[in-house]
mmCIF file of C-alpha atoms in Angstrom:
data_model
loop_
_atom_site.group_PDB
_atom_site.id
_atom_site.type_symbol
_atom_site.label_atom_id
_atom_site.label_comp_id
_atom_site.label_asym_id
_atom_site.label_seq_id
_atom_site.Cartn_x
_atom_site.Cartn_y
_atom_site.Cartn_z
ATOM 1 C CA MET A 1 6.645 19.724 43.233
ATOM 2 C CA SER A 2 7.759 17.605 46.241
ATOM 3 C CA ILE A 3 5.758 16.432 49.268
ATOM 4 C CA HIS A 4 7.692 16.379 52.680
ATOM 5 C CA LEU A 5 6.101 14.060 55.461
ATOM 6 C CA CYS A 6 7.845 14.636 58.774
ATOM 7 C CA VAL A 7 7.474 11.717 61.492
ATOM 8 C CA SER A 8 8.262 12.903 65.065
ATOM 9 C CA PHE A 9 9.678 9.849 66.956
ATOM 10 C CA PRO A 10 9.357 10.242 70.872
ATOM 11 C CA GLY A 11 13.278 11.060 71.900
ATOM 12 C CA HIS A 12 14.707 11.113 68.051
ATOM 13 C CA GLU A 13 13.237 14.429 66.632
ATOM 14 C CA ARG A 14 16.215 14.973 64.555
ATOM 15 C CA VAL A 15 16.528 11.461 63.377
ATOM 16 C CA LEU A 16 16.075 11.063 60.266
ATOM 17 C CA GLY A 17 18.858 8.154 58.925
ATOM 18 C CA GLY A 18 18.969 4.602 59.192
ATOM 19 C CA ARG A 19 15.615 2.597 59.508
ATOM 20 C CA ARG A 20 13.963 5.633 60.374
ATOM 21 C CA HIS A 21 14.632 7.625 56.719
ATOM 22 C CA SER A 22 14.122 3.513 55.233
ATOM 23 C CA PHE A 23 10.484 3.896 57.445
ATOM 24 C CA LEU A 24 9.804 7.307 55.843
ATOM 25 C CA GLU A 25 10.439 7.013 51.966
ATOM 26 C CA LYS A 26 7.478 3.608 52.792
ATOM 27 C CA THR A 27 5.346 5.485 54.311
ATOM 28 C CA SER A 28 5.416 8.154 51.611
ATOM 29 C CA ALA A 29 5.302 5.462 49.196
ATOM 30 C CA SER A 30 2.117 4.191 50.871
ATOM 31 C CA LEU A 31 0.385 7.538 50.400
ATOM 32 C CA ASN A 32 1.398 7.710 46.682
ATOM 33 C CA GLN A 33 -0.395 4.474 45.935
ATOM 34 C CA TRP A 34 -3.360 5.104 47.945
ATOM 35 C CA ARG A 35 -3.744 8.413 45.851
ATOM 36 C CA ILE A 36 -3.167 6.419 42.717
ATOM 37 C CA SER A 37 -5.906 4.224 43.569
ATOM 38 C CA CYS A 38 -8.105 6.021 45.245
ATOM 39 C CA GLY A 39 -8.144 9.018 43.247
ATOM 40 C CA SER A 40 -8.628 13.019 44.379
ATOM 41 C CA PHE A 41 -10.616 12.770 47.566
ATOM 42 C CA PRO A 42 -12.790 15.832 45.653
ATOM 43 C CA SER A 43 -14.093 13.921 42.810
ATOM 44 C CA SER A 44 -14.426 10.618 44.799
ATOM 45 C CA ILE A 45 -17.231 12.978 47.106
ATOM 46 C CA THR A 46 -18.861 14.815 44.185
ATOM 47 C CA ASN A 47 -19.714 10.887 42.391
ATOM 48 C CA PHE A 48 -21.885 10.057 45.391
ATOM 49 C CA ARG A 49 -23.836 13.616 44.763
ATOM 50 C CA ARG A 50 -26.244 14.679 42.169
ATOM 51 C CA PRO A 51 -24.608 18.981 41.188
ATOM 52 C CA TYR A 52 -25.764 21.366 43.430
ATOM 53 C CA THR A 53 -27.488 24.363 41.494
ATOM 54 C CA SER A 54 -28.322 27.690 42.610
ATOM 55 C CA VAL A 55 -30.161 30.434 41.086
ATOM 56 C CA MET A 56 -29.289 34.017 41.958
ATOM 57 C CA VAL A 57 -31.130 37.018 40.965
ATOM 58 C CA VAL A 58 -31.384 40.493 41.511
ATOM 59 C CA PRO A 59 -33.941 42.154 39.533
ATOM 60 C CA THR A 60 -33.216 45.007 36.415
ATOM 61 C CA GLY A 61 -33.976 48.342 36.752
ATOM 62 C CA VAL A 62 -35.297 49.241 40.187
ATOM 63 C CA GLY A 63 -32.179 50.460 42.081
ATOM 64 C CA ALA A 64 -31.050 47.185 43.882
ATOM 65 C CA SER A 65 -28.367 48.260 46.455
ATOM 66 C CA ILE A 66 -25.709 45.775 44.930
ATOM 67 C CA GLY A 67 -27.004 45.159 41.325
ATOM 68 C CA GLY A 68 -28.196 47.640 40.276
ATOM 69 C CA PHE A 69 -25.412 49.900 39.065
ATOM 70 C CA ALA A 70 -22.737 48.684 35.814
ATOM 71 C CA GLY A 71 -21.996 44.647 36.499
ATOM 72 C CA ASP A 72 -21.651 45.676 40.790
ATOM 73 C CA ALA A 73 -23.019 42.033 41.214
ATOM 74 C CA LEU A 74 -20.967 40.436 39.556
ATOM 75 C CA PRO A 75 -17.842 39.562 42.271
ATOM 76 C CA VAL A 76 -21.123 38.317 44.535
ATOM 77 C CA ALA A 77 -21.704 35.623 41.368
ATOM 78 C CA ARG A 78 -18.450 34.942 41.074
ATOM 79 C CA THR A 79 -17.558 33.847 43.951
ATOM 80 C CA ILE A 80 -21.201 31.906 44.851
ATOM 81 C CA ALA A 81 -20.140 30.020 41.442
ATOM 82 C CA SER A 82 -16.994 28.983 43.829
ATOM 83 C CA VAL A 83 -18.919 27.289 45.824
ATOM 84 C CA VAL A 84 -21.786 25.688 44.021
ATOM 85 C CA ASP A 85 -21.509 23.513 40.574
ATOM 86 C CA CYS A 86 -24.177 25.312 38.824
ATOM 87 C CA LEU A 87 -25.129 28.916 39.106
ATOM 88 C CA ILE A 88 -27.660 30.177 36.995
ATOM 89 C CA SER A 89 -27.974 34.188 36.748
ATOM 90 C CA HIS A 90 -29.361 36.722 34.086
ATOM 91 C CA PRO A 91 -27.344 39.799 32.186
ATOM 92 C CA ASN A 92 -28.086 42.597 34.649
ATOM 93 C CA VAL A 93 -26.081 39.796 37.309
ATOM 94 C CA LEU A 94 -22.977 39.201 34.883
ATOM 95 C CA ASN A 95 -23.117 41.997 32.221
ATOM 96 C CA ALA A 96 -20.750 45.107 33.191
ATOM 97 C CA ALA A 97 -20.113 47.204 29.938
ATOM 98 C CA MET A 98 -16.865 46.723 28.621
ATOM 99 C CA LEU A 99 -15.951 44.383 31.684
ATOM 100 C CA TYR A 100 -17.115 40.817 32.046
ATOM 101 C CA TRP A 101 -15.583 37.266 33.939
ATOM 102 C CA PRO A 102 -15.833 33.988 32.097
ATOM 103 C CA LEU A 103 -17.095 31.820 34.869
ATOM 104 C CA PRO A 104 -17.612 28.037 33.358
ATOM 105 C CA ASN A 105 -20.111 27.137 35.679
ATOM 106 C CA VAL A 106 -22.398 29.441 35.245
ATOM 107 C CA LEU A 107 -25.799 30.174 32.689
ATOM 108 C CA TYR A 108 -26.113 33.072 31.166
ATOM 109 C CA VAL A 109 -30.340 33.172 31.387
ATOM 110 C CA GLU A 110 -32.243 36.127 30.137
ATOM 111 C CA GLY A 111 -35.103 36.801 32.580
ATOM 112 C CA HIS A 112 -38.023 35.772 30.836
ATOM 113 C CA ALA A 113 -36.860 32.984 29.972
ATOM 114 C CA LEU A 114 -35.768 32.298 33.777
ATOM 115 C CA ASP A 115 -39.402 33.051 34.289
ATOM 116 C CA ARG A 116 -40.756 30.270 32.511
ATOM 117 C CA PHE A 117 -37.815 27.930 33.345
ATOM 118 C CA ALA A 118 -38.843 28.771 36.996
ATOM 119 C CA GLN A 119 -42.267 27.598 36.273
ATOM 120 C CA GLY A 120 -41.196 24.664 34.359
ATOM 121 C CA SER A 121 -41.847 25.404 31.167
ATOM 122 C CA TRP A 122 -38.900 25.692 29.589
ATOM 123 C CA ALA A 123 -35.599 23.873 30.531
ATOM 124 C CA LEU A 124 -32.386 24.988 30.132
ATOM 125 C CA GLN A 125 -29.735 22.998 27.929
ATOM 126 C CA PRO A 126 -26.093 23.780 28.268
ATOM 127 C CA VAL A 127 -24.070 23.760 24.826
ATOM 128 C CA HIS A 128 -20.374 24.997 23.700
ATOM 129 C CA ARG A 129 -21.343 27.778 21.496
ATOM 130 C CA ASN A 130 -24.113 29.472 19.867
ATOM 131 C CA LYS A 131 -23.897 30.880 16.346
ATOM 132 C CA VAL A 132 -24.866 34.959 17.525
ATOM 133 C CA GLY A 133 -26.543 37.293 15.796
ATOM 134 C CA LEU A 134 -26.522 40.822 16.231
ATOM 135 C CA VAL A 135 -29.100 43.446 15.275
ATOM 136 C CA LEU A 136 -28.672 47.167 14.923
ATOM 137 C CA ASP A 137 -30.925 50.183 15.168
ATOM 138 C CA ALA A 138 -31.539 51.768 11.410
ATOM 139 C CA GLY A 139 -31.515 55.181 14.474
ATOM 140 C CA ILE A 140 -27.809 54.085 15.341
ATOM 141 C CA GLU A 141 -25.835 57.376 13.496
ATOM 142 C CA GLU A 142 -23.064 55.713 11.238
ATOM 143 C CA GLU A 143 -20.015 57.040 13.269
ATOM 144 C CA LEU A 144 -21.871 54.916 16.219
ATOM 145 C CA ARG A 145 -22.760 52.113 14.650
ATOM 146 C CA ILE A 146 -19.240 51.826 12.743
ATOM 147 C CA ARG A 147 -17.461 51.572 16.533
ATOM 148 C CA HIS A 148 -19.911 48.912 17.408
ATOM 149 C CA LEU A 149 -19.194 46.889 14.376
ATOM 150 C CA GLN A 150 -15.658 47.144 14.989
ATOM 151 C CA VAL A 151 -16.265 46.380 18.852
ATOM 152 C CA ALA A 152 -17.910 43.242 17.316
ATOM 153 C CA ASP A 153 -14.933 42.320 15.023
ATOM 154 C CA ALA A 154 -12.910 42.609 18.408
ATOM 155 C CA THR A 155 -14.575 40.371 20.316
ATOM 156 C CA ARG A 156 -14.450 38.250 17.337
ATOM 157 C CA ALA A 157 -10.570 38.534 16.474
ATOM 158 C CA SER A 158 -9.660 38.361 19.723
ATOM 159 C CA LEU A 159 -12.286 36.244 21.849
ATOM 160 C CA GLY A 160 -13.046 34.303 18.737
ATOM 161 C CA LEU A 161 -16.533 34.461 20.220
ATOM 162 C CA PRO A 162 -19.035 33.590 16.903
ATOM 163 C CA VAL A 163 -20.858 36.312 16.047
ATOM 164 C CA VAL A 164 -21.663 35.806 12.275
ATOM 165 C CA GLU A 165 -24.197 38.453 11.011
ATOM 166 C CA TYR A 166 -25.713 41.319 11.803
ATOM 167 C CA ILE A 167 -28.077 43.263 10.612
ATOM 168 C CA VAL A 168 -29.657 46.525 10.210
ATOM 169 C CA THR A 169 -33.671 47.316 11.471
ATOM 170 C CA ASP A 170 -35.607 48.915 8.532
ATOM 171 C CA THR A 171 -36.560 51.155 11.053
ATOM 172 C CA PRO A 172 -35.092 52.691 13.513
ATOM 173 C CA LEU A 173 -37.039 51.443 17.300
ATOM 174 C CA GLN A 174 -37.518 54.743 18.314
ATOM 175 C CA VAL A 175 -36.635 54.085 22.157
ATOM 176 C CA GLU A 176 -38.776 55.525 24.921
ATOM 177 C CA LYS A 177 -37.556 55.506 28.390
ATOM 178 C CA TRP A 178 -39.589 56.437 31.682
ATOM 179 C CA VAL A 179 -39.629 55.965 35.546
ATOM 180 C CA ASP A 180 -43.664 54.118 36.343
ATOM 181 C CA PRO A 181 -44.285 56.541 39.514
ATOM 182 C CA ARG A 182 -45.903 53.802 40.780
ATOM 183 C CA SER A 183 -43.299 50.914 41.928
ATOM 184 C CA GLY A 184 -40.507 53.628 41.530
ATOM 185 C CA GLN A 185 -38.423 51.420 39.510
ATOM 186 C CA SER A 186 -37.621 52.208 35.099
ATOM 187 C CA THR A 187 -39.585 50.997 32.588
ATOM 188 C CA GLY A 188 -40.021 51.885 28.604
ATOM 189 C CA ARG A 189 -41.210 51.024 25.550
ATOM 190 C CA ILE A 190 -40.194 50.658 21.760
ATOM 191 C CA GLN A 191 -41.915 52.390 19.328
ATOM 192 C CA HIS A 192 -41.087 50.209 16.336
ATOM 193 C CA PRO A 193 -41.124 46.607 18.129
ATOM 194 C CA ASP A 194 -42.127 44.873 14.304
ATOM 195 C CA SER A 195 -38.994 46.277 12.631
ATOM 196 C CA LEU A 196 -36.998 44.799 15.453
ATOM 197 C CA LEU A 197 -39.326 41.295 15.263
ATOM 198 C CA ARG A 198 -38.421 41.545 11.371
ATOM 199 C CA ALA A 199 -35.300 41.830 11.746
ATOM 200 C CA VAL A 200 -34.764 38.880 14.084
ATOM 201 C CA HIS A 201 -36.746 36.858 11.739
ATOM 202 C CA THR A 202 -34.423 37.909 9.323
ATOM 203 C CA LEU A 203 -31.156 35.953 11.132
ATOM 204 C CA VAL A 204 -33.086 33.334 12.641
ATOM 205 C CA ASN A 205 -33.956 32.300 9.501
ATOM 206 C CA HIS A 206 -31.668 33.113 6.976
ATOM 207 C CA SER A 207 -28.538 33.251 8.730
ATOM 208 C CA GLN A 208 -29.561 30.373 11.062
ATOM 209 C CA VAL A 209 -28.279 31.991 14.612
ATOM 210 C CA ASN A 210 -29.598 31.114 17.553
ATOM 211 C CA ALA A 211 -28.819 33.715 19.945
ATOM 212 C CA ILE A 212 -29.669 37.844 19.325
ATOM 213 C CA ALA A 213 -28.195 40.680 20.761
ATOM 214 C CA VAL A 214 -29.416 43.921 20.614
ATOM 215 C CA LEU A 215 -28.106 46.978 20.135
ATOM 216 C CA GLY A 216 -30.317 49.660 20.235
ATOM 217 C CA ARG A 217 -30.165 53.442 20.068
ATOM 218 C CA PHE A 218 -30.935 55.306 23.578
ATOM 219 C CA PRO A 219 -32.174 59.103 24.114
ATOM 220 C CA ASP A 220 -28.785 60.578 25.113
ATOM 221 C CA ASP A 221 -29.549 61.674 29.033
ATOM 222 C CA ASP A 222 -29.528 64.959 30.473
ATOM 223 C CA VAL A 223 -26.290 65.125 32.636
ATOM 224 C CA GLU A 224 -28.022 66.220 35.525
ATOM 225 C CA GLU A 225 -30.634 63.437 35.246
ATOM 226 C CA MET A 226 -27.539 60.779 35.272
ATOM 227 C CA GLU A 227 -26.243 62.754 38.063
ATOM 228 C CA ASP A 228 -27.180 59.980 41.334
ATOM 229 C CA TYR A 229 -26.272 57.162 38.960
ATOM 230 C CA ARG A 230 -23.161 57.644 38.357
ATOM 231 C CA GLN A 231 -23.174 58.704 42.225
ATOM 232 C CA GLY A 232 -23.599 54.941 43.240
ATOM 233 C CA LYS A 233 -27.348 56.422 43.758
ATOM 234 C CA GLY A 234 -30.914 55.840 42.791
ATOM 235 C CA ILE A 235 -32.070 53.329 39.882
ATOM 236 C CA ASP A 236 -30.284 52.758 36.165
ATOM 237 C CA LEU A 237 -32.501 54.454 33.534
ATOM 238 C CA LEU A 238 -31.771 52.347 30.896
ATOM 239 C CA ALA A 239 -32.158 48.899 32.543
ATOM 240 C CA GLY A 240 -35.866 48.432 32.616
ATOM 241 C CA VAL A 241 -36.428 49.306 28.852
ATOM 242 C CA GLU A 242 -33.709 46.801 28.049
ATOM 243 C CA ALA A 243 -35.565 44.109 29.774
ATOM 244 C CA VAL A 244 -38.706 45.097 27.457
ATOM 245 C CA ILE A 245 -36.626 44.634 24.391
ATOM 246 C CA SER A 246 -34.934 41.036 25.406
ATOM 247 C CA HIS A 247 -38.229 39.778 26.802
ATOM 248 C CA LEU A 248 -40.199 40.364 23.645
ATOM 249 C CA ILE A 249 -37.443 38.623 21.182
ATOM 250 C CA VAL A 250 -37.103 35.677 24.207
ATOM 251 C CA LYS A 251 -41.461 35.499 24.483
ATOM 252 C CA GLU A 252 -40.935 35.041 20.133
ATOM 253 C CA PHE A 253 -38.385 33.383 19.251
ATOM 254 C CA GLN A 254 -37.583 31.017 22.332
ATOM 255 C CA ILE A 255 -33.898 32.014 22.109
ATOM 256 C CA PRO A 256 -31.065 33.325 23.847
ATOM 257 C CA CYS A 257 -30.960 37.578 23.651
ATOM 258 C CA ALA A 258 -29.564 40.090 25.514
ATOM 259 C CA HIS A 259 -29.455 44.120 24.698
ATOM 260 C CA ALA A 260 -26.967 46.395 25.224
ATOM 261 C CA PRO A 261 -27.660 50.484 24.384
ATOM 262 C CA ALA A 262 -26.015 53.167 22.203
ATOM 263 C CA LEU A 263 -24.767 56.465 23.730
ATOM 264 C CA SER A 264 -22.986 58.678 22.952
ATOM 265 C CA PRO A 265 -20.378 59.190 25.508
ATOM 266 C CA LEU A 266 -20.799 61.426 28.808
ATOM 267 C CA PRO A 267 -18.856 63.867 29.598
ATOM 268 C CA LEU A 268 -15.744 63.219 32.196
ATOM 269 C CA THR A 269 -16.149 63.313 35.935
ATOM 270 C CA LEU A 270 -13.880 64.055 38.886
ATOM 271 C CA SER A 271 -16.335 62.383 41.492
ATOM 272 C CA LEU A 272 -17.250 58.385 40.184
ATOM 273 C CA CYS A 273 -19.030 55.949 41.758
ATOM 274 C CA PRO A 274 -16.736 52.805 40.948
ATOM 275 C CA ARG A 275 -19.916 50.817 41.421
ATOM 276 C CA SER A 276 -20.791 53.074 38.502
ATOM 277 C CA ALA A 277 -17.729 53.216 36.199
ATOM 278 C CA ALA A 278 -18.074 50.500 34.506
ATOM 279 C CA GLU A 279 -20.076 52.152 31.922
ATOM 280 C CA GLU A 280 -17.620 55.437 31.652
ATOM 281 C CA ILE A 281 -14.185 53.595 30.829
ATOM 282 C CA GLY A 282 -15.388 53.108 26.837
ATOM 283 C CA TYR A 283 -18.803 54.326 24.507
ATOM 284 C CA THR A 284 -19.789 50.706 24.217
ATOM 285 C CA PHE A 285 -21.807 47.997 26.709
ATOM 286 C CA LEU A 286 -21.534 45.384 24.023
ATOM 287 C CA PRO A 287 -18.515 43.490 24.872
ATOM 288 C CA CYS A 288 -20.128 41.491 27.831
ATOM 289 C CA VAL A 289 -23.227 40.539 25.960
ATOM 290 C CA LEU A 290 -21.655 39.115 22.901
ATOM 291 C CA ALA A 291 -19.949 37.437 25.460
ATOM 292 C CA GLY A 292 -22.330 35.793 27.441
ATOM 293 C CA LEU A 293 -24.748 35.083 24.824
ATOM 294 C CA SER A 294 -21.727 33.024 23.412
ATOM 295 C CA ASN A 295 -22.401 29.649 25.445
ATOM 296 C CA ALA A 296 -25.778 30.858 26.652
ATOM 297 C CA PRO A 297 -27.969 28.154 27.248
ATOM 298 C CA GLN A 298 -30.705 27.272 24.881
ATOM 299 C CA TYR A 299 -34.073 27.204 26.082
ATOM 300 C CA VAL A 300 -36.529 24.058 25.832
ATOM 301 C CA ALA A 301 -40.090 23.863 25.642
ATOM 302 C CA LYS A 302 -41.676 21.503 28.264
ATOM 303 C CA ASP A 303 -44.235 21.001 25.262
ATOM 304 C CA SER A 304 -41.911 21.127 22.393
ATOM 305 C CA GLY A 305 -41.511 17.277 22.017
ATOM 306 C CA THR A 306 -37.882 17.933 22.352
ATOM 307 C CA SER A 307 -36.043 15.514 24.816
ATOM 308 C CA ASN A 308 -35.404 16.826 28.068
ATOM 309 C CA GLN A 309 -32.416 14.716 28.443
ATOM 310 C CA GLY A 310 -28.802 16.653 29.554
ATOM 311 C CA CYS A 311 -31.612 20.036 30.185
ATOM 312 C CA ILE A 312 -31.263 21.327 33.600
ATOM 313 C CA LEU A 313 -34.990 21.785 35.063
ATOM 314 C CA ALA A 314 -36.636 23.663 37.300
ATOM 315 C CA SER A 315 -36.223 20.979 39.994
ATOM 316 C CA ASP A 316 -32.981 21.105 40.078
ATOM 317 C CA VAL A 317 -32.285 24.257 41.680
ATOM 318 C CA ASP A 318 -31.343 23.912 45.173
ATOM 319 C CA SER A 319 -31.294 27.660 46.436
ATOM 320 C CA VAL A 320 -32.704 31.064 45.189
ATOM 321 C CA VAL A 321 -30.783 33.910 46.144
ATOM 322 C CA ILE A 322 -32.883 37.294 46.276
ATOM 323 C CA PRO A 323 -32.432 40.954 47.495
ATOM 324 C CA ILE A 324 -34.978 40.625 50.845
ATOM 325 C CA ASP A 325 -37.886 43.050 49.192
ATOM 326 C CA ALA A 326 -38.062 42.285 45.355
ATOM 327 C CA CYS A 327 -39.639 38.414 46.509
ATOM 328 C CA GLY A 328 -42.385 39.457 43.824
ATOM 329 C CA GLY A 329 -41.481 38.222 40.712
ATOM 330 C CA GLU A 330 -42.805 35.497 38.550
ATOM 331 C CA GLY A 331 -39.840 33.447 38.411
ATOM 332 C CA ILE A 332 -39.318 33.906 42.585
ATOM 333 C CA LEU A 333 -42.634 33.157 43.085
ATOM 334 C CA ALA A 334 -42.849 29.888 41.319
ATOM 335 C CA PHE A 335 -39.957 28.688 43.098
ATOM 336 C CA ALA A 336 -41.413 29.215 46.631
ATOM 337 C CA ARG A 337 -44.357 27.823 45.665
ATOM 338 C CA GLY A 338 -44.020 24.871 43.595
ATOM 339 C CA LEU A 339 -45.864 21.976 44.834
ATOM 340 C CA ARG A 340 -43.503 19.410 44.033
ATOM 341 C CA HIS A 341 -40.220 21.179 45.039
ATOM 342 C CA LYS A 342 -39.296 24.124 46.965
ATOM 343 C CA PRO A 343 -35.845 25.123 46.982
ATOM 344 C CA LEU A 344 -34.455 27.123 49.649
ATOM 345 C CA ILE A 345 -35.134 30.767 49.299
ATOM 346 C CA ILE A 346 -32.419 32.785 50.631
ATOM 347 C CA ALA A 347 -33.119 36.901 51.207
ATOM 348 C CA VAL A 348 -30.537 39.156 51.616
ATOM 349 C CA GLU A 349 -31.276 41.531 53.646
ATOM 350 C CA GLU A 350 -28.239 44.346 52.808
ATOM 351 C CA ASN A 351 -29.452 44.317 49.440
ATOM 352 C CA GLN A 352 -32.567 46.571 49.545
ATOM 353 C CA THR A 353 -34.200 47.723 45.919
ATOM 354 C CA VAL A 354 -37.420 50.310 45.261
ATOM 355 C CA LEU A 355 -39.881 47.507 45.638
ATOM 356 C CA ASP A 356 -41.801 46.505 49.015
ATOM 357 C CA ASP A 357 -42.184 42.166 48.151
ATOM 358 C CA THR A 358 -40.581 40.699 51.180
ATOM 359 C CA PRO A 359 -40.937 36.879 52.096
ATOM 360 C CA ASP A 360 -43.338 37.848 55.219
ATOM 361 C CA LYS A 361 -45.469 40.456 52.639
ATOM 362 C CA LEU A 362 -45.953 36.867 50.570
ATOM 363 C CA GLY A 363 -46.255 33.931 52.695
ATOM 364 C CA ILE A 364 -42.766 32.573 51.328
ATOM 365 C CA LYS A 365 -40.754 30.669 53.573
ATOM 366 C CA ALA A 366 -37.172 31.998 53.429
ATOM 367 C CA VAL A 367 -33.732 32.661 55.340
ATOM 368 C CA LYS A 368 -33.039 35.862 55.541
ATOM 369 C CA ALA A 369 -29.282 36.505 55.384
ATOM 370 C CA SER A 370 -28.061 39.508 56.459
ATOM 371 C CA ASN A 371 -25.536 40.323 53.860
ATOM 372 C CA TYR A 372 -24.456 38.300 51.067
ATOM 373 C CA TRP A 373 -21.101 37.279 53.228
ATOM 374 C CA GLU A 374 -23.802 35.597 54.913
ATOM 375 C CA ALA A 375 -25.774 34.311 52.032
ATOM 376 C CA VAL A 376 -22.806 32.442 50.488
ATOM 377 C CA GLY A 377 -22.343 30.798 54.553
ATOM 378 C CA ILE A 378 -25.700 29.687 54.095
ATOM 379 C CA ILE A 379 -25.352 27.812 50.543
ATOM 380 C CA ALA A 380 -21.640 26.086 51.654
ATOM 381 C CA ALA A 381 -23.867 24.722 54.531
ATOM 382 C CA HIS A 382 -26.635 23.931 52.450
ATOM 383 C CA LYS A 383 -24.271 21.765 49.914
ATOM 384 C CA ALA A 384 -22.723 20.157 52.434
ATOM 385 C CA GLY A 385 -25.798 19.025 53.789
ATOM 386 C CA VAL A 386 -26.031 20.929 57.085
ATOM 387 C CA ASP A 387 -28.882 22.260 58.733
ATOM 388 C CA PRO A 388 -27.530 26.068 58.182
ATOM 389 C CA ASN A 389 -29.006 27.052 61.815
ATOM 390 C CA SER A 390 -26.066 24.643 63.437
ATOM 391 C CA LEU A 391 -23.538 27.138 62.597
ATOM 392 C CA ARG A 392 -25.297 29.689 64.657
ATOM 393 C CA ARG A 393 -25.312 30.267 68.537
ATOM 394 C CA ASN A 394 -28.134 28.312 69.817
ATOM 395 C CA GLY A 395 -29.743 27.780 65.999
ATOM 396 C CA ILE A 396 -30.848 24.220 67.170
ATOM 397 C CA ASN A 397 -33.866 23.884 69.096
ATOM 398 C CA ASN A 398 -34.863 20.730 71.206
ATOM 399 C CA ILE A 399 -36.313 18.164 68.842
ATOM 400 C CA ARG A 400 -40.110 18.600 67.932
ATOM 401 C CA SER A 401 -43.265 16.200 69.313
ATOM 402 C CA PHE A 402 -44.998 14.566 66.856
ATOM 403 C CA SER A 403 -48.260 15.716 67.981
ATOM 404 C CA ALA A 404 -51.421 12.698 67.542
ATOM 405 C CA SER A 405 -53.421 13.308 64.108
ATOM 406 C CA HIS A 406 -55.165 10.809 62.229
ATOM 407 C CA CYS A 407 -53.700 8.322 59.803
ATOM 408 C CA ASN A 408 -55.476 5.678 57.582
ATOM 409 C CA GLY A 409 -58.380 5.758 60.614
ATOM 410 C CA TYR A 410 -56.031 5.196 63.188
ATOM 411 C CA ILE A 411 -55.016 7.641 66.283
ATOM 412 C CA ALA A 412 -51.219 7.493 65.556
ATOM 413 C CA SER A 413 -48.505 9.018 67.775
ATOM 414 C CA ASN A 414 -44.711 9.559 67.966
ATOM 415 C CA SER A 415 -43.283 11.209 70.734
ATOM 416 C CA VAL A 416 -39.235 11.542 71.819
#
């Protein structure tokens, strides 16, 4: 690639020969030498600042306007990741059934682990790769099981993913799902959790895997029950119990885990919302799960005796992005009420859920963004060390006076 330096001389703008041409050559050479000696400008700045870390949360199964469907919050995550140095998010944001997007500066963290991280109990240890084990529900029919094993082999051969071994549970898990009538969010249970834990224990202890993908046989939905979701309305009926399954494993084994449901394909519809379409392009949700788990960070408990060197801590988080009415989760409350370090909480008004946990109701100090466009701008300003309010007309008021107060037995007063 050639670089052209153009210099205008008063009255001689078109003259490039003789001494003036020689001057251009010398100037160009000087610029190149300056670049060589100083390095790239962005890298020089980075050397003097610690990495900027952001957390993006969209709770599972709460009907979020953005992030409540088939990976429809992934574009937001991609955009934020281009602005920050490190983005921490969870499967509900990053999974899109057969679709996924490799993001080298994004950490794929299960929801329970994200809560423990926010509370300071666990640290996140980035890795180059994990050994992923696959647990298959014994309730999956043979043909559907074979198809999903072929999916796992495809990710190994075509993506090079380290999926090393699978096991079938000794008893069908019998997944049940429903909508909580009080909160309006989806939830559920598995009838035989012990069978699932035994299968995971075998893979962890005999195959030395350090990440787990679970494939549970979900009851097939009545097409009419799925119609709202397929039209981009309502809530994800599968998501709530998926979280129950992954929370169970992460709490017990403290390793990365994500779940993919095994379902019979839905009949073709001519009217389908793009936000739900990722779940309609195939019979499997497994590829995004395996891709995410392949390099998900490991969880290091604070009292484990293991060094936290090289780990990311809750105190490293600079900002947290959350839907406006979903601020009541354990992790968000921990971030907002931390005694020593409080990241900037950004509540996105356009992203509404069935919940009603707003910052105002919970006493959380938050910056409200009308949409994710604004949220990205707020993050960019915050990373640059700029008060986001200074980007708004009349966003900055006159500086406040420090009122008189008692300091060590004396009256101190500062005013400007």
